[in-house]
C-alpha cells in the first residue's frame, strides 16, 4: 500500500519561509519522479516543482528562484523549501509520485498522491 504523507505547512507572513516534507512508503522511491502541486480555493491543481529520479529539477515560473525541491532517497522523502513567500502562494500543497524518470507537469500523469498540507501566506 503506497502512502505519501506531507508535513510542514502552516501560516506565515509575506516574505517568510516554510519547508514541506513528503514521506513515501510502499514504493521503490528511487524509481519515482516526485512532484509538488498546489491548489487554491476555486482553482485547478497546478504544477509547482519536480525532482526526477536523476535529481534533475523543474519549477513553475511563478516559484522559480524562490522554491527549491530536493529528495533524500535513503529516507524516501522529498522536500520543498519555500522562501520569499507571497500571498498568492496560499494553497493546499500536494506531493505526488510518478513512475518513471522525468515526471510530468500534468497532475493526471501521477500515480499516487498525498493528502495535502495547507500553506497560508498573509500580507
Coordinates of N, CA and C in Angstrom, one line a residue:
X1 N 0.8 -1.2 0.0 CA 0.0 0.0 0.0 C 0.9 1.2 0.0
X2 N 0.7 2.0 -1.0 CA 1.5 3.2 -1.2 C 0.9 4.4 -0.3
X3 N 1.8 5.0 0.4 CA 1.4 6.2 1.2 C 2.3 7.4 1.0
X4 N 1.8 8.5 0.8 CA 2.6 9.8 0.7 C 2.0 10.7 1.8
X5 N 2.9 11.1 2.7 CA 2.4 11.9 3.8 C 3.2 13.2 3.9
X6 N 2.4 14.3 3.6 CA 3.0 15.7 3.6 C 3.0 16.2 5.0
X7 N 4.0 17.1 5.3 CA 4.0 17.8 6.6 C 4.8 19.1 6.3
X8 N 4.7 20.0 7.3 CA 5.4 21.3 7.3 C 4.7 22.5 6.9
X9 N 3.4 22.3 6.5 CA 2.6 23.5 6.2 C 2.3 24.4 7.4
X10 N 1.8 25.5 7.1 CA 1.4 26.5 8.2 C 1.1 27.8 7.7
X11 N 1.1 28.8 8.6 CA 0.8 30.2 8.3 C 2.0 31.0 8.5
X12 N 2.3 31.8 7.5 CA 3.4 32.8 7.6 C 3.1 34.1 7.0
X13 N 3.9 35.1 7.3 CA 3.7 36.4 6.7 C 4.4 36.5 5.4
X14 N 4.1 37.4 4.6 CA 4.8 37.7 3.3 C 6.3 37.8 3.6
X15 N 7.0 37.1 2.7 CA 8.5 37.1 2.9 C 9.0 36.0 3.7
X16 N 8.1 35.2 4.4 CA 8.5 34.2 5.2 C 8.9 32.9 4.5
X17 N 9.3 31.9 5.2 CA 9.7 30.6 4.6 C 9.1 29.4 5.3
X18 N 8.9 28.4 4.6 CA 8.4 27.1 5.1 C 9.2 26.0 4.3
X19 N 9.3 24.9 5.0 CA 9.9 23.7 4.4 C 8.8 22.6 4.5
X20 N 8.4 22.1 3.3 CA 7.5 21.0 3.3 C 8.2 19.7 3.1
X21 N 7.7 18.6 3.7 CA 8.3 17.3 3.5 C 7.2 16.4 3.1
X22 N 7.6 15.4 2.4 CA 6.7 14.3 1.9 C 7.4 13.0 2.1
X23 N 6.9 12.2 3.0 CA 7.5 10.9 3.3 C 6.7 9.8 2.5
X24 N 7.4 9.0 1.8 CA 6.7 8.0 1.0 C 7.0 6.6 1.6
X25 N 6.1 5.7 1.4 CA 6.2 4.3 1.8 C 5.4 3.4 0.8
X26 N 5.8 2.2 0.8 CA 5.1 1.2 -0.1 C 5.5 1.2 -1.5
X27 N 6.6 2.0 -1.9 CA 7.0 2.0 -3.2 C 8.5 2.1 -3.2
X28 N 9.1 1.8 -4.4 CA 10.6 1.9 -4.6 C 10.8 3.4 -4.9
X29 N 11.1 4.2 -3.9 CA 11.1 5.6 -4.1 C 12.1 6.1 -5.2
X30 N 13.2 5.4 -5.3 CA 14.2 5.9 -6.2 C 13.8 5.7 -7.7
X31 N 12.7 4.9 -7.9 CA 12.2 4.7 -9.2 C 11.1 5.7 -9.7
X32 N 10.8 6.6 -8.8 CA 9.8 7.6 -9.0 C 10.3 9.0 -9.0
X33 N 9.9 9.7 -10.1 CA 10.0 11.2 -10.0 C 8.9 11.7 -9.0
X34 N 9.3 12.7 -8.3 CA 8.4 13.3 -7.3 C 8.0 14.7 -7.7
X35 N 6.7 15.0 -7.6 CA 6.2 16.3 -7.9 C 5.5 17.0 -6.8
X36 N 5.6 18.3 -6.8 CA 4.8 19.1 -5.9 C 3.8 19.9 -6.7
X37 N 2.5 19.9 -6.3 CA 1.5 20.6 -6.9 C 0.8 21.4 -5.8
X38 N 0.0 22.4 -6.2 CA -0.8 23.1 -5.3 C -2.2 23.5 -5.8
X39 N -3.1 23.7 -4.9 CA -4.5 24.0 -5.3 C -5.0 25.1 -4.4
X40 N -5.4 26.2 -5.0 CA -6.0 27.3 -4.2 C -7.5 27.1 -4.3
X41 N -8.3 27.7 -3.4 CA -9.7 27.6 -3.5 C -10.3 28.1 -4.8
X42 N -11.1 27.3 -5.4 CA -11.8 27.7 -6.7 C -10.9 27.6 -7.9
X43 N -9.7 27.1 -7.7 CA -8.7 27.0 -8.8 C -8.3 25.5 -9.1
X44 N -7.8 25.3 -10.3 CA -7.3 23.9 -10.6 C -6.0 23.7 -9.9
X45 N -5.7 22.4 -9.8 CA -4.4 22.0 -9.2 C -3.3 22.4 -10.2
X46 N -2.3 23.0 -9.8 CA -1.2 23.4 -10.7 C 0.1 22.9 -10.3
X47 N 1.0 22.7 -11.3 CA 2.3 22.3 -11.1 C 3.2 23.3 -10.4
X48 N 4.0 22.8 -9.4 CA 4.9 23.6 -8.7 C 6.4 23.2 -9.0
X49 N 6.7 21.9 -8.8 CA 8.1 21.5 -9.0 C 8.2 20.0 -9.2
X50 N 9.2 19.6 -9.8 CA 9.5 18.2 -10.0 C 11.0 17.9 -9.6
X51 N 11.2 16.7 -9.0 CA 12.5 16.2 -8.8 C 12.5 14.8 -9.6
X52 N 13.3 14.7 -10.6 CA 13.4 13.5 -11.4 C 14.1 12.4 -10.6
X53 N 14.1 11.2 -11.1 CA 14.9 10.2 -10.4 C 16.4 10.4 -10.5
X54 N 16.8 11.2 -11.5 CA 18.2 11.6 -11.6 C 18.5 12.9 -10.9
X55 N 17.5 13.4 -10.1 CA 17.7 14.6 -9.3 C 17.7 15.9 -10.2
X56 N 17.3 15.8 -11.5 CA 17.0 17.0 -12.2 C 15.8 17.6 -11.6
X57 N 15.8 19.0 -11.7 CA 14.7 19.7 -11.0 C 14.1 20.6 -12.0
X58 N 12.8 20.9 -11.8 CA 12.0 21.7 -12.7 C 11.0 22.5 -11.8
X59 N 10.8 23.8 -12.3 CA 9.9 24.6 -11.5 C 9.0 25.4 -12.3
X60 N 7.8 25.7 -11.8 CA 6.9 26.6 -12.4 C 7.6 28.0 -12.4
X61 N 7.3 28.8 -13.4 CA 7.8 30.1 -13.5 C 7.5 31.0 -12.2
X62 N 6.3 30.7 -11.7 CA 5.9 31.6 -10.5 C 6.7 31.3 -9.3
X63 N 7.4 30.2 -9.2 CA 8.2 29.9 -8.0 C 9.7 29.8 -8.2
X64 N 10.1 29.9 -9.5 CA 11.5 29.8 -9.9 C 12.3 30.8 -9.1
X65 N 13.4 30.4 -8.5 CA 14.2 31.3 -7.7 C 13.8 31.5 -6.3
X66 N 12.6 31.0 -5.9 CA 12.1 31.1 -4.5 C 12.0 29.7 -3.8
X67 N 11.7 28.7 -4.6 CA 11.4 27.4 -4.1 C 12.6 26.5 -4.5
X68 N 12.9 25.5 -3.7 CA 13.9 24.5 -4.0 C 13.4 23.1 -3.7
X69 N 13.4 22.2 -4.6 CA 13.0 20.9 -4.4 C 14.2 20.0 -4.2
X70 N 14.1 19.1 -3.3 CA 15.2 18.1 -3.1 C 14.6 16.8 -2.6
X71 N 15.5 15.8 -2.7 CA 15.0 14.4 -2.3 C 16.1 13.7 -1.6
X72 N 15.7 12.9 -0.7 CA 16.6 12.0 0.1 C 16.1 10.6 -0.1
X73 N 16.8 9.9 -1.1 CA 16.3 8.5 -1.4 C 16.5 7.6 -0.2
X74 N 17.5 7.8 0.7 CA 17.7 7.0 1.8 C 16.5 7.1 2.8
X75 N 15.9 8.3 2.8 CA 14.8 8.5 3.7 C 13.4 8.4 3.0
X76 N 13.4 8.1 1.7 CA 12.2 8.1 1.0 C 11.4 9.4 1.1
X77 N 12.1 10.5 1.1 CA 11.4 11.8 1.4 C 11.8 12.8 0.3
X78 N 10.8 13.6 -0.1 CA 11.1 14.8 -0.9 C 10.7 16.0 -0.2
X79 N 11.4 17.1 -0.4 CA 11.3 18.3 0.3 C 11.0 19.4 -0.7
X80 N 10.3 20.5 -0.1 CA 10.1 21.7 -0.9 C 10.4 22.8 0.1
X81 N 11.6 23.5 -0.2 CA 12.0 24.6 0.6 C 11.4 25.9 -0.1
X82 N 10.5 26.6 0.7 CA 9.9 27.7 0.1 C 10.3 29.0 0.8
X83 N 10.8 30.0 0.1 CA 11.3 31.2 0.6 C 10.6 32.4 -0.1
X84 N 10.7 33.6 0.5 CA 10.1 34.8 -0.1 C 8.6 34.5 -0.4
X85 N 7.9 33.9 0.5 CA 6.5 33.6 0.2 C 5.7 34.8 0.0
X86 N 4.7 34.6 -0.9 CA 3.8 35.7 -1.2 C 2.3 35.2 -0.9
X87 N 1.4 36.1 -0.8 CA 0.0 35.7 -0.6 C -0.5 34.8 -1.7
X88 N -0.1 35.0 -2.9 CA -0.5 34.1 -4.0 C 0.0 32.7 -3.9
X89 N 0.9 32.4 -3.0 CA 1.4 31.1 -2.8 C 0.4 30.3 -1.9
X90 N -0.6 31.0 -1.3 CA -1.5 30.3 -0.4 C -2.3 29.2 -1.2
X91 N -2.2 28.0 -0.7 CA -2.9 26.9 -1.3 C -2.7 25.7 -0.4
X92 N -3.4 24.6 -0.8 CA -3.0 23.3 -0.3 C -1.9 22.7 -1.2
X93 N -0.9 22.2 -0.6 CA 0.2 21.7 -1.4 C 0.2 20.2 -1.3
X94 N 0.4 19.5 -2.4 CA 0.3 18.1 -2.5 C 1.6 17.6 -3.1
X95 N 2.1 16.4 -2.6 CA 3.2 15.8 -3.3 C 2.6 14.6 -4.0
X96 N 3.3 14.2 -5.1 CA 2.8 13.1 -6.0 C 3.9 12.3 -6.5
X97 N 3.7 11.0 -6.8 CA 4.7 10.1 -7.3 C 4.4 9.7 -8.7
X98 N 5.4 9.8 -9.6 CA 5.3 9.5 -11.0 C 6.3 8.4 -11.3
X99 N 5.7 7.2 -11.8 CA 6.6 6.1 -12.0 C 7.4 6.3 -13.3
X100 N 8.6 6.7 -13.1 CA 9.4 7.0 -14.3 C 10.4 8.1 -14.0
X101 N 11.3 8.4 -15.0 CA 12.4 9.2 -14.7 C 12.1 10.7 -14.5
X102 N 11.3 11.3 -15.4 CA 11.2 12.7 -15.5 C 10.1 13.4 -14.8
X103 N 9.0 12.7 -14.6 CA 7.8 13.3 -14.0 C 7.1 14.0 -15.1
X104 N 6.1 14.8 -14.7 CA 5.2 15.5 -15.7 C 4.7 16.7 -15.1
X105 N 4.3 17.7 -15.9 CA 3.7 18.9 -15.5 C 2.2 18.7 -15.2
X106 N 1.7 17.6 -15.7 CA 0.2 17.4 -15.6 C 0.0 16.5 -14.4
X107 N -0.9 16.9 -13.5 CA -1.3 16.1 -12.4 C -1.9 14.8 -12.8
X108 N -2.5 14.7 -13.9 CA -3.2 13.5 -14.3 C -2.2 12.3 -14.6
X109 N -0.9 12.6 -14.7 CA 0.1 11.6 -15.1 C 0.7 10.9 -13.8
X110 N 0.3 11.4 -12.6 CA 0.9 10.8 -11.4 C 0.0 9.7 -10.8
X111 N 0.7 8.7 -10.3 CA 0.0 7.5 -9.8 C -0.5 7.6 -8.4
X112 N 0.3 8.4 -7.6 CA 0.0 8.4 -6.1 C 0.1 9.8 -5.6
X113 N -0.8 10.1 -4.7 CA -0.9 11.5 -4.1 C -1.0 11.4 -2.6
X114 N -0.4 12.5 -2.0 CA -0.6 12.7 -0.6 C -1.9 13.4 -0.3
X115 N -2.2 13.6 1.0 CA -3.4 14.2 1.4 C -3.4 15.7 1.4
X116 N -2.2 16.3 1.3 CA -2.1 17.7 1.2 C -1.8 18.4 2.5
X117 N -1.1 19.5 2.4 CA -0.8 20.3 3.6 C -1.1 21.8 3.3
X118 N -1.7 22.5 4.2 CA -2.2 23.9 3.9 C -1.0 24.8 4.1
X119 N -0.8 25.7 3.2 CA 0.1 26.8 3.3 C -0.7 28.1 3.2
X120 N -0.6 29.0 4.2 CA -1.3 30.3 4.1 C -0.3 31.4 4.3
X121 N -0.2 32.3 3.4 CA 0.7 33.5 3.5 C -0.2 34.7 3.6
X122 N 0.0 35.4 4.7 CA -0.7 36.7 4.9 C 0.1 37.9 4.6
X123 N -0.6 38.9 4.1 CA 0.1 40.2 3.8 C 0.3 41.1 5.0

